[in-house]
Structures are given as structure tokens and as C-alpha cells.
Coordinates of C-alpha atoms in Angstrom, one line a residue:
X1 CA 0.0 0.0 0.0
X2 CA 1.5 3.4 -0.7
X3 CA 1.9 5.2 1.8
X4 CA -0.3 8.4 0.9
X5 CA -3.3 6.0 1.1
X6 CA -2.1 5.3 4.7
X7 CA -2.3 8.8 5.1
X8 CA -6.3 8.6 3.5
X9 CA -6.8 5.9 6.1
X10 CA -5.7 8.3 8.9
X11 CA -7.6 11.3 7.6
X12 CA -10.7 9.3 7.9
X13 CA -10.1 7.6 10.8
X14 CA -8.8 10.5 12.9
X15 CA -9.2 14.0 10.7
X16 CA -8.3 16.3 13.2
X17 CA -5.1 14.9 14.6
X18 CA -1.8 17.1 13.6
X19 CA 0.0 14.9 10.5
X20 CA 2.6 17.9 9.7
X21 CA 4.0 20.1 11.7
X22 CA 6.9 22.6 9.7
X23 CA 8.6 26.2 9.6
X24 CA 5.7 27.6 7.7
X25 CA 3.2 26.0 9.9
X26 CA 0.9 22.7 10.3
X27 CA -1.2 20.3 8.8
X28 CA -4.1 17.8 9.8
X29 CA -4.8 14.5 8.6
X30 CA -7.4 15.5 6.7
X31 CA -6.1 18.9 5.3
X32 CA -2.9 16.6 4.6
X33 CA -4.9 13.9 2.8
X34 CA -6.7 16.8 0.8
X35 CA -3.3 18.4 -0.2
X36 CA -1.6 15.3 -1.4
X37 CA -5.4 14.1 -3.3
X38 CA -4.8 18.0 -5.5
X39 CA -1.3 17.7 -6.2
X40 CA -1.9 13.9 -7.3
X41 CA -4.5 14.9 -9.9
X42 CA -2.4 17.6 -11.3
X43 CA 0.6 15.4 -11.9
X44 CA -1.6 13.1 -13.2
X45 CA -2.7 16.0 -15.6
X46 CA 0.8 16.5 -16.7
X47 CA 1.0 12.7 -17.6
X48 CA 3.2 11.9 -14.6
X49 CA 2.1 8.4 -13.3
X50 CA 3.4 4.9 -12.7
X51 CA 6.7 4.4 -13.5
X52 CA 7.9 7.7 -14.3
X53 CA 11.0 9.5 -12.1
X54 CA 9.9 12.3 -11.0
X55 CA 12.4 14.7 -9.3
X56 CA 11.4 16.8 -6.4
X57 CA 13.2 19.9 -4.9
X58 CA 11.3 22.1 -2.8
X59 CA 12.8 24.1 0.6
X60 CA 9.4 23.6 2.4
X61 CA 9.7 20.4 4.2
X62 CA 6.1 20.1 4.2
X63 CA 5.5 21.2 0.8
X64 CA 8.2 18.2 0.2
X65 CA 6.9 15.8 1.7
X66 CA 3.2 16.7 0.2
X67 CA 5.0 16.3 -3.7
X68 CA 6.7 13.1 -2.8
X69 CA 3.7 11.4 -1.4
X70 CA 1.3 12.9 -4.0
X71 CA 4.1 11.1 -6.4
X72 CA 3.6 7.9 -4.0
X73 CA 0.1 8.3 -4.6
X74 CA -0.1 8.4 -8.7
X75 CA 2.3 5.5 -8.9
X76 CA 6.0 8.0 -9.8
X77 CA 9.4 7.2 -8.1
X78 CA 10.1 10.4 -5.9
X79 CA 13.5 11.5 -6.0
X80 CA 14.2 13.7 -3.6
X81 CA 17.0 16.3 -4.6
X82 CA 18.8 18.9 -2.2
X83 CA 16.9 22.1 -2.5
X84 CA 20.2 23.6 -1.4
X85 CA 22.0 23.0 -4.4
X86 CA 23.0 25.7 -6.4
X87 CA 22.1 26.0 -10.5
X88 CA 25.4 24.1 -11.4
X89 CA 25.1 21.5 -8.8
X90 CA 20.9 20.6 -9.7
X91 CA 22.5 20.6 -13.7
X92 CA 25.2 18.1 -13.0
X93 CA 22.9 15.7 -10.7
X94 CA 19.7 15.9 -13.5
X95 CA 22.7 14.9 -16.5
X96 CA 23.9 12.0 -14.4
X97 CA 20.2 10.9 -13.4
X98 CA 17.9 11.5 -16.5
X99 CA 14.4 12.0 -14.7
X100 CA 11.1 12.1 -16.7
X101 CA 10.0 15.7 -14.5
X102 CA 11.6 18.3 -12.4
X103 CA 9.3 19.7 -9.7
X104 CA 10.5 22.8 -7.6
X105 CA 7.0 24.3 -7.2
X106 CA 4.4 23.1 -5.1
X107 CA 2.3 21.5 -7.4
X108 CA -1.2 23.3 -7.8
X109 CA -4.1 21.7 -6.1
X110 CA -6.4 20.4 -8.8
X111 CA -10.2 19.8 -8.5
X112 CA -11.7 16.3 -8.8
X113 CA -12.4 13.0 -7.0
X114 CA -10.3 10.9 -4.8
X115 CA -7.3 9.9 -6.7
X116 CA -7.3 6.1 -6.7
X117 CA -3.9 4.5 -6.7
X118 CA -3.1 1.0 -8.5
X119 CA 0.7 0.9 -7.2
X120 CA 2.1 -2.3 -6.5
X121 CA 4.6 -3.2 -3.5
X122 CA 7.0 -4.3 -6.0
X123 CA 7.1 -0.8 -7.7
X124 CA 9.9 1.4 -8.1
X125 CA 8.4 3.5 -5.2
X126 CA 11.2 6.0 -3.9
X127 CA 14.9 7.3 -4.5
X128 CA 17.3 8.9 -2.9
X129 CA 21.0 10.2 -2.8
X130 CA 23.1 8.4 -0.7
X131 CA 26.2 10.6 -0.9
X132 CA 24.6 14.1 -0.8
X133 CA 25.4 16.7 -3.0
X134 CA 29.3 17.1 -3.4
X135 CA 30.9 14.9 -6.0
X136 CA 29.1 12.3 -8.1
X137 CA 25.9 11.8 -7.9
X138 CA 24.4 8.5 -7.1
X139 CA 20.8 7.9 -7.0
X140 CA 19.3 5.0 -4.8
X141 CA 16.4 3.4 -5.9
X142 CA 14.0 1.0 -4.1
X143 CA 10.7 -1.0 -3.8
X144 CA 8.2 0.3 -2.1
X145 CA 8.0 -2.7 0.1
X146 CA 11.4 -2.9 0.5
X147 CA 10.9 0.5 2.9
X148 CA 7.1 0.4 3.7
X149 CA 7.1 -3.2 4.9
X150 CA 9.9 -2.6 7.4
X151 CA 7.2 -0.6 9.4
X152 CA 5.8 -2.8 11.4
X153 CA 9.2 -4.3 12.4
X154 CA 10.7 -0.6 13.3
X155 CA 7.1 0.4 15.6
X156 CA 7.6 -2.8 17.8
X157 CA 11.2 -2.6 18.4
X158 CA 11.0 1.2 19.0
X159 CA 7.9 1.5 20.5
X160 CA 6.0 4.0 18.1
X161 CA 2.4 4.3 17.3
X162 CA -0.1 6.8 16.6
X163 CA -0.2 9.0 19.4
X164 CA 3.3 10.1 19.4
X165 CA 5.1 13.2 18.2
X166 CA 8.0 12.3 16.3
X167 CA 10.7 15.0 15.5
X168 CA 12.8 14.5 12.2
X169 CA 15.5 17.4 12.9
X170 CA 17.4 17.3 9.5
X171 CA 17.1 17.6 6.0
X172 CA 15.0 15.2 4.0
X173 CA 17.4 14.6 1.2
X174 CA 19.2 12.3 3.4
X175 CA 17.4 8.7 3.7
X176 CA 17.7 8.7 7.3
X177 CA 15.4 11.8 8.4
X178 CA 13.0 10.9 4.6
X179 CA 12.7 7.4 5.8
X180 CA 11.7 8.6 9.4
X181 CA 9.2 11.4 8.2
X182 CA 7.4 8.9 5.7
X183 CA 7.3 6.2 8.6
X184 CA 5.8 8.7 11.1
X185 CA 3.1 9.2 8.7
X186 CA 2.1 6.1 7.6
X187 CA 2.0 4.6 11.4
X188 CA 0.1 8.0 11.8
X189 CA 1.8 10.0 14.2
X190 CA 2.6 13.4 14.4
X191 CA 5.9 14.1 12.1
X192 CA 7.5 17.6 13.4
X193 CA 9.9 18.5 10.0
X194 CA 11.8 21.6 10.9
X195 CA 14.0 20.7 7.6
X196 CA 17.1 21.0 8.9
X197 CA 19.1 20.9 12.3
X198 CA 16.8 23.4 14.3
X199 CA 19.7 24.9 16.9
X200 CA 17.8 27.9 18.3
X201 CA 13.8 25.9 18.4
X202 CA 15.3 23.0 19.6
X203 CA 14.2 23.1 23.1
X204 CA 10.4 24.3 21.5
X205 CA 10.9 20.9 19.6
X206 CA 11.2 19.0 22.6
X207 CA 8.9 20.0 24.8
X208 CA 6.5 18.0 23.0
X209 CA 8.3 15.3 21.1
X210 CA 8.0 11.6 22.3
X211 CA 10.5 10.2 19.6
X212 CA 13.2 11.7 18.2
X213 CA 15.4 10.4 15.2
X214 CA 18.8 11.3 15.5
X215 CA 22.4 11.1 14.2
X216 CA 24.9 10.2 17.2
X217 CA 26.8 13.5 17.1
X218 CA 23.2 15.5 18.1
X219 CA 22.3 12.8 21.0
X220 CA 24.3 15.4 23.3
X221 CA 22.5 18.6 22.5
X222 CA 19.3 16.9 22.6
X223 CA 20.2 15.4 26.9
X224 CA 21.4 18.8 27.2
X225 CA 18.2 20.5 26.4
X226 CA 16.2 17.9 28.3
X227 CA 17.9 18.7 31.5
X228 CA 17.4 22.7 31.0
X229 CA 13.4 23.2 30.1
X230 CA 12.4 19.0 30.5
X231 CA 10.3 17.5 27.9
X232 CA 8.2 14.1 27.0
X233 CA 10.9 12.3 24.9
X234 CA 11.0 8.8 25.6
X235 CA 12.9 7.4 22.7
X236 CA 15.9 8.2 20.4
X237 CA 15.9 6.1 17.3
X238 CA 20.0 6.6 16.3
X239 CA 21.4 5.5 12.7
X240 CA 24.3 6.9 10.7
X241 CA 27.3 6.0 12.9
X242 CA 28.5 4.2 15.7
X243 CA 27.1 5.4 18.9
X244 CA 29.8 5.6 21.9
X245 CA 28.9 3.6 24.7
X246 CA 28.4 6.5 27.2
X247 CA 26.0 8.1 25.4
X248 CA 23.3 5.4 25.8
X249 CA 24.2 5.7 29.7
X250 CA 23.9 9.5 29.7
X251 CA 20.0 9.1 27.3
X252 CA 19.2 6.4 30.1
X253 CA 19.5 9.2 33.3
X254 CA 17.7 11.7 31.6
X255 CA 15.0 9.2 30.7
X256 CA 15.4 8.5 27.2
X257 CA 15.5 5.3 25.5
X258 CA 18.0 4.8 23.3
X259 CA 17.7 2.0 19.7
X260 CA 20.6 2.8 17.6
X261 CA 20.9 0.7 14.1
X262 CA 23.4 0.1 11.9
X263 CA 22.4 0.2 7.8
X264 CA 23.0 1.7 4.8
X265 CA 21.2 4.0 2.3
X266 CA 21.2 0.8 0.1
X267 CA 20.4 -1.8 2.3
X268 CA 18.3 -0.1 4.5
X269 CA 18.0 -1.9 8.6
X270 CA 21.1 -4.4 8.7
X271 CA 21.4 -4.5 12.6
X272 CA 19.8 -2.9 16.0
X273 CA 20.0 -2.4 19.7
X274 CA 17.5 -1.9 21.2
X275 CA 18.8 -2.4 24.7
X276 CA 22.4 -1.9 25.3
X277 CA 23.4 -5.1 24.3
X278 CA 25.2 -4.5 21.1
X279 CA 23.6 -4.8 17.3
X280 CA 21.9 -8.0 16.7
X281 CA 20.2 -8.7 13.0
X282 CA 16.9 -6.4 12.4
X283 CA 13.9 -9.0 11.8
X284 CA 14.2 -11.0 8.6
X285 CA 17.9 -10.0 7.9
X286 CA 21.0 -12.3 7.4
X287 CA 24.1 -11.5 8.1
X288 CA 27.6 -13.0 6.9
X289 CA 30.7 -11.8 7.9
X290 CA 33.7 -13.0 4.8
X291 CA 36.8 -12.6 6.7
X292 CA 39.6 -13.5 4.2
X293 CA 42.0 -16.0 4.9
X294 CA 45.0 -14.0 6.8
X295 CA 43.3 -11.4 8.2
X296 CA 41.4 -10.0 11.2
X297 CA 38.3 -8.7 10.2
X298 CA 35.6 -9.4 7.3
X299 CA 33.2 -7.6 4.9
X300 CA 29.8 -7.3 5.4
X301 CA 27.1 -9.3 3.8
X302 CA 23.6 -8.9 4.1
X303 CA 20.4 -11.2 2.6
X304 CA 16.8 -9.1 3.5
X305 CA 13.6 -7.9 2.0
X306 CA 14.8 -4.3 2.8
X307 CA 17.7 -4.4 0.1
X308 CA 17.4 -1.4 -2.5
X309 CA 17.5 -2.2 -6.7
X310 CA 20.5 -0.6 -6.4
X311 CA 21.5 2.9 -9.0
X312 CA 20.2 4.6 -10.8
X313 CA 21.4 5.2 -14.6
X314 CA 24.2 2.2 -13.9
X315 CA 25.8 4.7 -11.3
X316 CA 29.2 3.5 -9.9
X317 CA 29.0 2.7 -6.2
X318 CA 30.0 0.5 -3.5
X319 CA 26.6 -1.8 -3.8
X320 CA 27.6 -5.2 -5.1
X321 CA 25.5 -8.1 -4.9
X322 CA 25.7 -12.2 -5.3
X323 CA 23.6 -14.6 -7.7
X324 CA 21.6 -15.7 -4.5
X325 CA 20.6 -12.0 -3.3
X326 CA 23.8 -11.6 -0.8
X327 CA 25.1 -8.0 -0.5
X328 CA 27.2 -6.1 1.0
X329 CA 28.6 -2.2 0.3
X330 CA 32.2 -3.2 1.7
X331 CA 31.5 -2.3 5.5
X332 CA 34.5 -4.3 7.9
X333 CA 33.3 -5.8 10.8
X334 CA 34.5 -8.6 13.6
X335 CA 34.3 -12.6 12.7
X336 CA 30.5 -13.1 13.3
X337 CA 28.4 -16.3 14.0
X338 CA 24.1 -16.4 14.0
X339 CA 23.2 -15.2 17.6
X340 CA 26.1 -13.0 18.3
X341 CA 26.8 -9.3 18.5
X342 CA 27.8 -7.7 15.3
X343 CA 31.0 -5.7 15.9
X344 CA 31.4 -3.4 13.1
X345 CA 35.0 -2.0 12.6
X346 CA 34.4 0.2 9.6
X347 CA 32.1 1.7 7.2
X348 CA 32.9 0.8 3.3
X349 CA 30.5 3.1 1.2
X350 CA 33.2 5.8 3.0
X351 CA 30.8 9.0 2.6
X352 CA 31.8 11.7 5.3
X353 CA 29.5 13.2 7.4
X354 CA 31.6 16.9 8.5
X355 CA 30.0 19.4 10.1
X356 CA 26.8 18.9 8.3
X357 CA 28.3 18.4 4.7
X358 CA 28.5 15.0 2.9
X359 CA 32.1 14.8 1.8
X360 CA 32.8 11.5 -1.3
X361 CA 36.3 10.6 -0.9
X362 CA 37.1 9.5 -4.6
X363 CA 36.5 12.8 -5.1
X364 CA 39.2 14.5 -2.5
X365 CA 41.2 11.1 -4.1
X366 CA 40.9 12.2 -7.6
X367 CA 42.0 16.0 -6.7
X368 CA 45.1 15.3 -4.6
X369 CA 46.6 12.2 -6.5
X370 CA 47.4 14.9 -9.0
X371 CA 49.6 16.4 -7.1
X372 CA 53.2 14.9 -8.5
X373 CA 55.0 12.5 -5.9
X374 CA 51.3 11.4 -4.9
X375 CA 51.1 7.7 -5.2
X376 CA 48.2 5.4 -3.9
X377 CA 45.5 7.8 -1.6
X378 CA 43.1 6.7 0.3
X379 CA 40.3 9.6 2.1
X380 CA 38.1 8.2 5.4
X381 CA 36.5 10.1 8.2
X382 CA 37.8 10.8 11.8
X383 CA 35.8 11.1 14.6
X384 CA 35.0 14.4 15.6
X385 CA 33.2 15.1 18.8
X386 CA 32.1 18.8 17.2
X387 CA 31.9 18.2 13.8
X388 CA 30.7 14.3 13.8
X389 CA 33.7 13.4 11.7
X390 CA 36.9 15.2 9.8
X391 CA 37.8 14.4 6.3
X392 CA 41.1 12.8 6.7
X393 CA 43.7 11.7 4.1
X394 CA 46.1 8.3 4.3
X395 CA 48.9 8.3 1.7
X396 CA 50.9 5.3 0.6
X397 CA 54.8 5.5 1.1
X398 CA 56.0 2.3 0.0
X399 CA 60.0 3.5 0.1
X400 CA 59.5 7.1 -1.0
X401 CA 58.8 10.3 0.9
X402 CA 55.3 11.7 0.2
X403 CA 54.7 15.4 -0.9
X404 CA 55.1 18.0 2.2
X405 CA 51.6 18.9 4.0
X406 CA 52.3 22.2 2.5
X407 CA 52.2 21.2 -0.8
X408 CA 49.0 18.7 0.1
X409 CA 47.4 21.7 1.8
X410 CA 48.0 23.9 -1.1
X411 CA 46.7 21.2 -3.8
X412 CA 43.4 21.0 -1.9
X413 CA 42.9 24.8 -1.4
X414 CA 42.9 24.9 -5.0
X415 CA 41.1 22.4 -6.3
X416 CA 38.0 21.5 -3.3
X417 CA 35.4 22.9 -1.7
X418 CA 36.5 23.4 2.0
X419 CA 34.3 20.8 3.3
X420 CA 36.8 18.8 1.1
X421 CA 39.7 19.7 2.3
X422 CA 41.6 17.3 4.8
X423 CA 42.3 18.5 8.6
X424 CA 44.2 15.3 9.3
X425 CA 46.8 13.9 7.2
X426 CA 49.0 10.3 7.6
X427 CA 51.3 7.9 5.9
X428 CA 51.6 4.3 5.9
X429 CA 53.8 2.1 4.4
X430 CA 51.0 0.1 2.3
X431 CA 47.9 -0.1 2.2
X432 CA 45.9 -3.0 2.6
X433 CA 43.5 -4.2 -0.1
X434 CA 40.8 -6.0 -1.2
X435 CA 41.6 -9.2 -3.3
X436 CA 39.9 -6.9 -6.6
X437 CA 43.3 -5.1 -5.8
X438 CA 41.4 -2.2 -4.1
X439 CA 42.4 -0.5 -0.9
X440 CA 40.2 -1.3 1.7
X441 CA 38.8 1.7 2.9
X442 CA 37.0 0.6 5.6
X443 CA 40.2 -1.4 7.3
X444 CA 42.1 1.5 7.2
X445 CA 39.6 3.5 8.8
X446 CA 40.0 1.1 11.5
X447 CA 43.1 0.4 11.9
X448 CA 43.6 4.3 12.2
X449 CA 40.8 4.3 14.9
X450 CA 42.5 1.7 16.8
X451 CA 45.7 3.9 16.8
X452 CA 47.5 1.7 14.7
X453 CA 51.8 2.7 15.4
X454 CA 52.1 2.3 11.1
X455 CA 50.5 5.5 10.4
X456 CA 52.6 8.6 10.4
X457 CA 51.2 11.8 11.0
X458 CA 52.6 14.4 8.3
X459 CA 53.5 17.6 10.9

């Protein structure tokens, strides 16, 4: 079932209860329902129906979120695009992803009956970046089962239903806070979608939130806010990154609940905790751990119904995928058995969260291996406790002397945006690979965690 006739269910079952609540104000379940049933009928009207892409960009989180399930609705893939991108950056995205409409209006409310949807679970139902708007784009596409039918499984272990208030404090582009906005709706709750990190309204938020979704790096600001004015939150659903072990302590004295998950934008839930006891496999998802003869740790494999189709327009990425539906996007974890605690080690897709900008290493790679005297280059993400993580460079020495920071320094002031540009810079001697010959990004980015005694610091 799509999920803007979960919505319809809601409207008629309880019209008066908030759906929507954003920065240019709020919206029932009915005056929801009625919004998404006009802006249905005109895309219909401008032959945009099943199976079409249709690309949406609008600043108004509400106003997004009514286009992408007015889309859900008429049986489109929504593909929702970074309304912060400038005119070069939405030019370079639509070349690499060819979409069949471009909406950055709200679309008009058109007259007429109910719109009456015939989309399938199987459908093409939503895309999403999954390494936000510096760099190459890359487009992920799934079912809409594939998120929908995860509902269920994400209420129970969470403990969210109808009559809570759910903040979503980020942007929508990224498929954590879309995922959690669509989810609050079609369990009908109230979804508050300030659009991005709301600093100053924060403690306003809070006051009347009973679930908030989070990244890690935010947990802190939220316990803060709780202790000054005090609030209803229960619950903290926490994705994105590993969560340090103290932070579940300090969300358990001020009261809040803490499930954390580890996934992927393709591959959706992989693992949970819901109590403190380390990630176990979310419901219905296997989980193999290929450790290669010789070494330590292994890649990631995961067999589920939540799995994405994967790119779109044959986009390069770190999905790859197995005969018998295995998959894996190169994360590094611990030797695993069935029934044990997953122990993740690294993360393989590699995209750096900084500061509030998504950061694609190949493309700090691509910039800085032009430098002469640059060899192999590898670009992973530090921890950060400010910033979440920094973008951080590891060059390969192998007998030589690598070019002076100076010169590194001076290659990425001229040639990357200064999210881009490394704060941390290393050597190693070699760096380990995969057996396609690549160097395993996600090793290294543990092996530097762990403080590793190989990796030089370049002063």
C-alpha cells in the first residue's frame, strides 16, 4: 500500500489529529490527505504516473513531503533532490540521473475525485541520494516494500504508534530523516519537520516530542536541552554511525531510551540495539561476515527484504550483490556467528559526514593524486566530537617520501570545496586491499581508529 493511502486511512479515521507540523506551519490528517489528493491529480494532468521519475526539490519540508507522497500516490518514483543546491550543482545531478519531471514548485491543487492509486509493492516507489550533493551523484532506488514493509518491524522494536510526536530534525534529502518522516506518517503519528538541524527551536521541539530520530553526534544537545526546560521524549531512534557507549548511559539518566541501528542507504535496517546489548540482525535479515584467509576482520554481507534495486542510470558505487541475493557495500566488521553481536569495525561506502556536509572521498582522491609525488590515496572520516567526523587523508609511502603537507594543503585549497579539504593527514607504508586489488577503505579507517603505530602523522 503506498503510503499516501495510509495517510487517506488516517484522515478518515482521525481527521483532526496534527500529521505535519513545519517552519511555515501545520497540517491535519485530513487537510494533509486533501493536499496530497490536489497535487496527485495535477501530476496526473501532466502525464506523470506509474513508473515515471519524477524529481522533487522544494525548501518547504512540508510542501516536500506533500509532492513526494502525491508522487507515491499516482504511482511516480520520488527522488528527492537537495533544495540547497545551487544552479550548477541541480544541472550536473539531473545529466547524471535523467528524470522524466523536475518539480521545484508546489504542485497546484487540482479539482476532482479521490485519486485512486493501483501501485504495487513491487514498484519502483522512492529514490534517494546516498552521498549528498558534493561529488558524483548517485541515485538510490528501491521497492516500495522494500521500505514500507519494514514498518511494522521498526514500531515494535522502537515502540511508536499513533499518538506520538515524532521530530525528524534534518534535511530530507538524506534517507535517514526521509525514511523517518514517511514512517511517522504512515503509522500516523505526528511528524514535526523543521528541515534542517533546528539549533535555536530545539528546546520548543522538545517540549512535545516523544521520539526523536537522530544522528549520534546530536544525542548530546538533545540530553542537554532535556535537563534545562524537560520535555516528554521517551525514545531516540539513532542511525548513521556508531554510537559511543556512554551516550546510551547519559539518554538512560535523563530518561530517554536509546535503539541505535546500523544500515546503509542501500540496504536499509542491517542490525539494531535496542537495549544496550550490542547490534543483533533487524527482523528477517542475514548477516555474513567473509573474513579473508590472513586477516582479522571481514566484509559485510547482508540477505533481506529491505535491500534497495541498487543505482540509478548504472551509477558507480560500493553496492555489489551475489547470484543468491547476498550484498554487501564493503563495510568491515568482527568474525561473526548467527546469535552473536555484530561488531562493526568500519564503514565501506566511506561517505563523510563533517559538520553537516557530505564529503565522497574518490573525489578529495581524484584532486590530490594529481599532485606529483602522490602515489596510492586513500580519504576516510575521523571522529570528531564537534563536527561528527573530519575528512582525513592516508597516503601510501612504499619507500618514498610523500609530498610535504604544505604542498598537500596547497593542492586541496585549489582544487576542493572546503568541506573537502583534509584536517588530518598520515602515511603508511602500504595499504591493505581487497583481493579486486582495491584499498580497503574501511580497514584503514579502522586500523587508524585503533591507533595503529604504522601511520605517520605528516607535521
Amino acid at each position: 500500500m503506498p503510503v499516501a493511502a495510509q495517510v487517506m486511512r488516517h484522515a478518515s479515521d482521525r481527521p483532526r489529529r496534527l500529521a505535519l507540523c513545519g517552519p511555515g506551519g501545520d497540517l491535519s490528517y485530513a487537510g494533509l490527505a486533501t493536499e496530497i489528493n490536489g497535487a496527485a491529480r495535477h501530476l496526473s494532468a501532466q502525464g506523470i504516473g506509474r513508473g515515471a521519475l519524477a524529481a522533487i526539490s522544494l525548501a518547504d519540508p512540508v510542501a516536500m513531503l506533500v509532492a513526494v507522497l502525491a508522487a507515491d500516490l499516482v504511482g511516480a518514483t520520488p527522488l528527492v533532490c537537495d533544495p540547497a543546491w545551487d544552479r550548477e550543482q541541480r544541472a550536473r545531478v539531473m545529466d547524471a540521473v535523467p528524470v522524466d519531471a523536475r518539480i521545484v514548485a508546489p504542485p497546484p491543487a487540482a479539482e476532482g475525485p479521490p485519486v485512486r492509486s493501483g501501485a504495487s509493492p513491487a514498484d519502483r516507489a522512492w529514490a534517494c541520494f546516498s552521498s549528498g550533493s558534493t561529488g558524483r551523484p548517485r541515485a538510490v532506488v528501491r521497492t516500495r516494500a522494500s521500505w514500507t514493509a519494514s514498518f511494522p518491524y521498526l514500531n515494535d522494536l522502537a515502540g511508536i504508534g499513533p499518538d506520538d510526536v515524532v521530530l525528524v530534525p534534518g534535511p530530507l534529502v538524506s534517507s535517514l530523516y526521509g525514511f523517518a518522516a514517511v514512517h511517522a506518517l504512515a503509522t500516523g503519528a505526528t511528524a514535526v519537520v523543521p528541515g534542517r538541524w533546528p539549533s535555536a527551536s530545539l528546546a520548543a521541539h522538545l517540549r512535545r516530542s516523544t521520539v526523536v530520530h537522530l544522528v549520534p553526534h546530536h544525542l548530546p544537545a538533545v540530553l542537554e536541552s532535556l535537563r534545562e526546560t524537560g520535555g516528554p521524549l521517551r525514545t531516540a531512534v539513532i542511525g548513521g554511525a556508531a554510537l559511543p557507549v556512554e551516550s546510551r548511559a547519559l539518554a538512560a539518566d535523563a530518561g530517554v531510551r536509546v535503539v541505535s541501528y546500523y544500515g546503509a542507504t542501500e540496504l536499509s535496517f542491517v542490525a539494531v540495539d535496542a537495549d544496550g546489548s550490542g547490534l543483533r540482525p533487524f527482523p528477517r535479515v542475514e548477516i555474513d561476515v567473509r573474513v579473508a584467509p590472513g586477516q582479522a576482520l571481514g566484509e559485510v554481507w547482508v540477505r533481506s527484504p529491505w535491500l534497495s534495486e541498487g543505482y540509478l542510470a548504472g551509477a558507480a558505487g560500493p553496492l555489489r550483490r551475489e547470484g543468491d541475493g547476498w550484498t554487501t557495500v564493503g563495510d568491515v566488521a568482527e568474525p561473526y556467528r548467527p546469535g552473536e553481536v555484530l561488531r562493526l569495525r568500519g564503514r565501506g561506502d566511506g561517505a563523510i559526514q563533517t559538520g553537516g556536509a557530505t564529503v565522497v572521498p574518490e573525489d578529495v582522491e581524484e584532486v590530490l593524486r594529481r599532485l606529483p609525488g602522490v602515489g596510492d590515496i586513500v580519504v576516510v572520516g575521523s571522529p570528531h566530537p564537534r563536527l561528527g567526523s573530519v575528512v582525513t587523508a592516508i597516503l601510501e609511502a612504499e619507500g618514498t617520501s610523500p609530498p610535504s603537507r604544505a604542498a598537500l594543503e596547497a593542492m586541496a585549497r585549489g582544487g576542493l570545496d572546503a568541506a573537502q579539504r583534509p584536517r588530518r593527514w598520515y602515511a603508511v607504508q602500504s595499504l591493505p586491499r581487497t583481493p579486486a586489488g582495491k584499498p580497503a577503505r574501511g580497514l584503514l579507517a579502522a586500523r587508524l581508529a585503533d591507533g595503529d603505530p604504522g601511520f605517520r602523522r605528516l607535521a
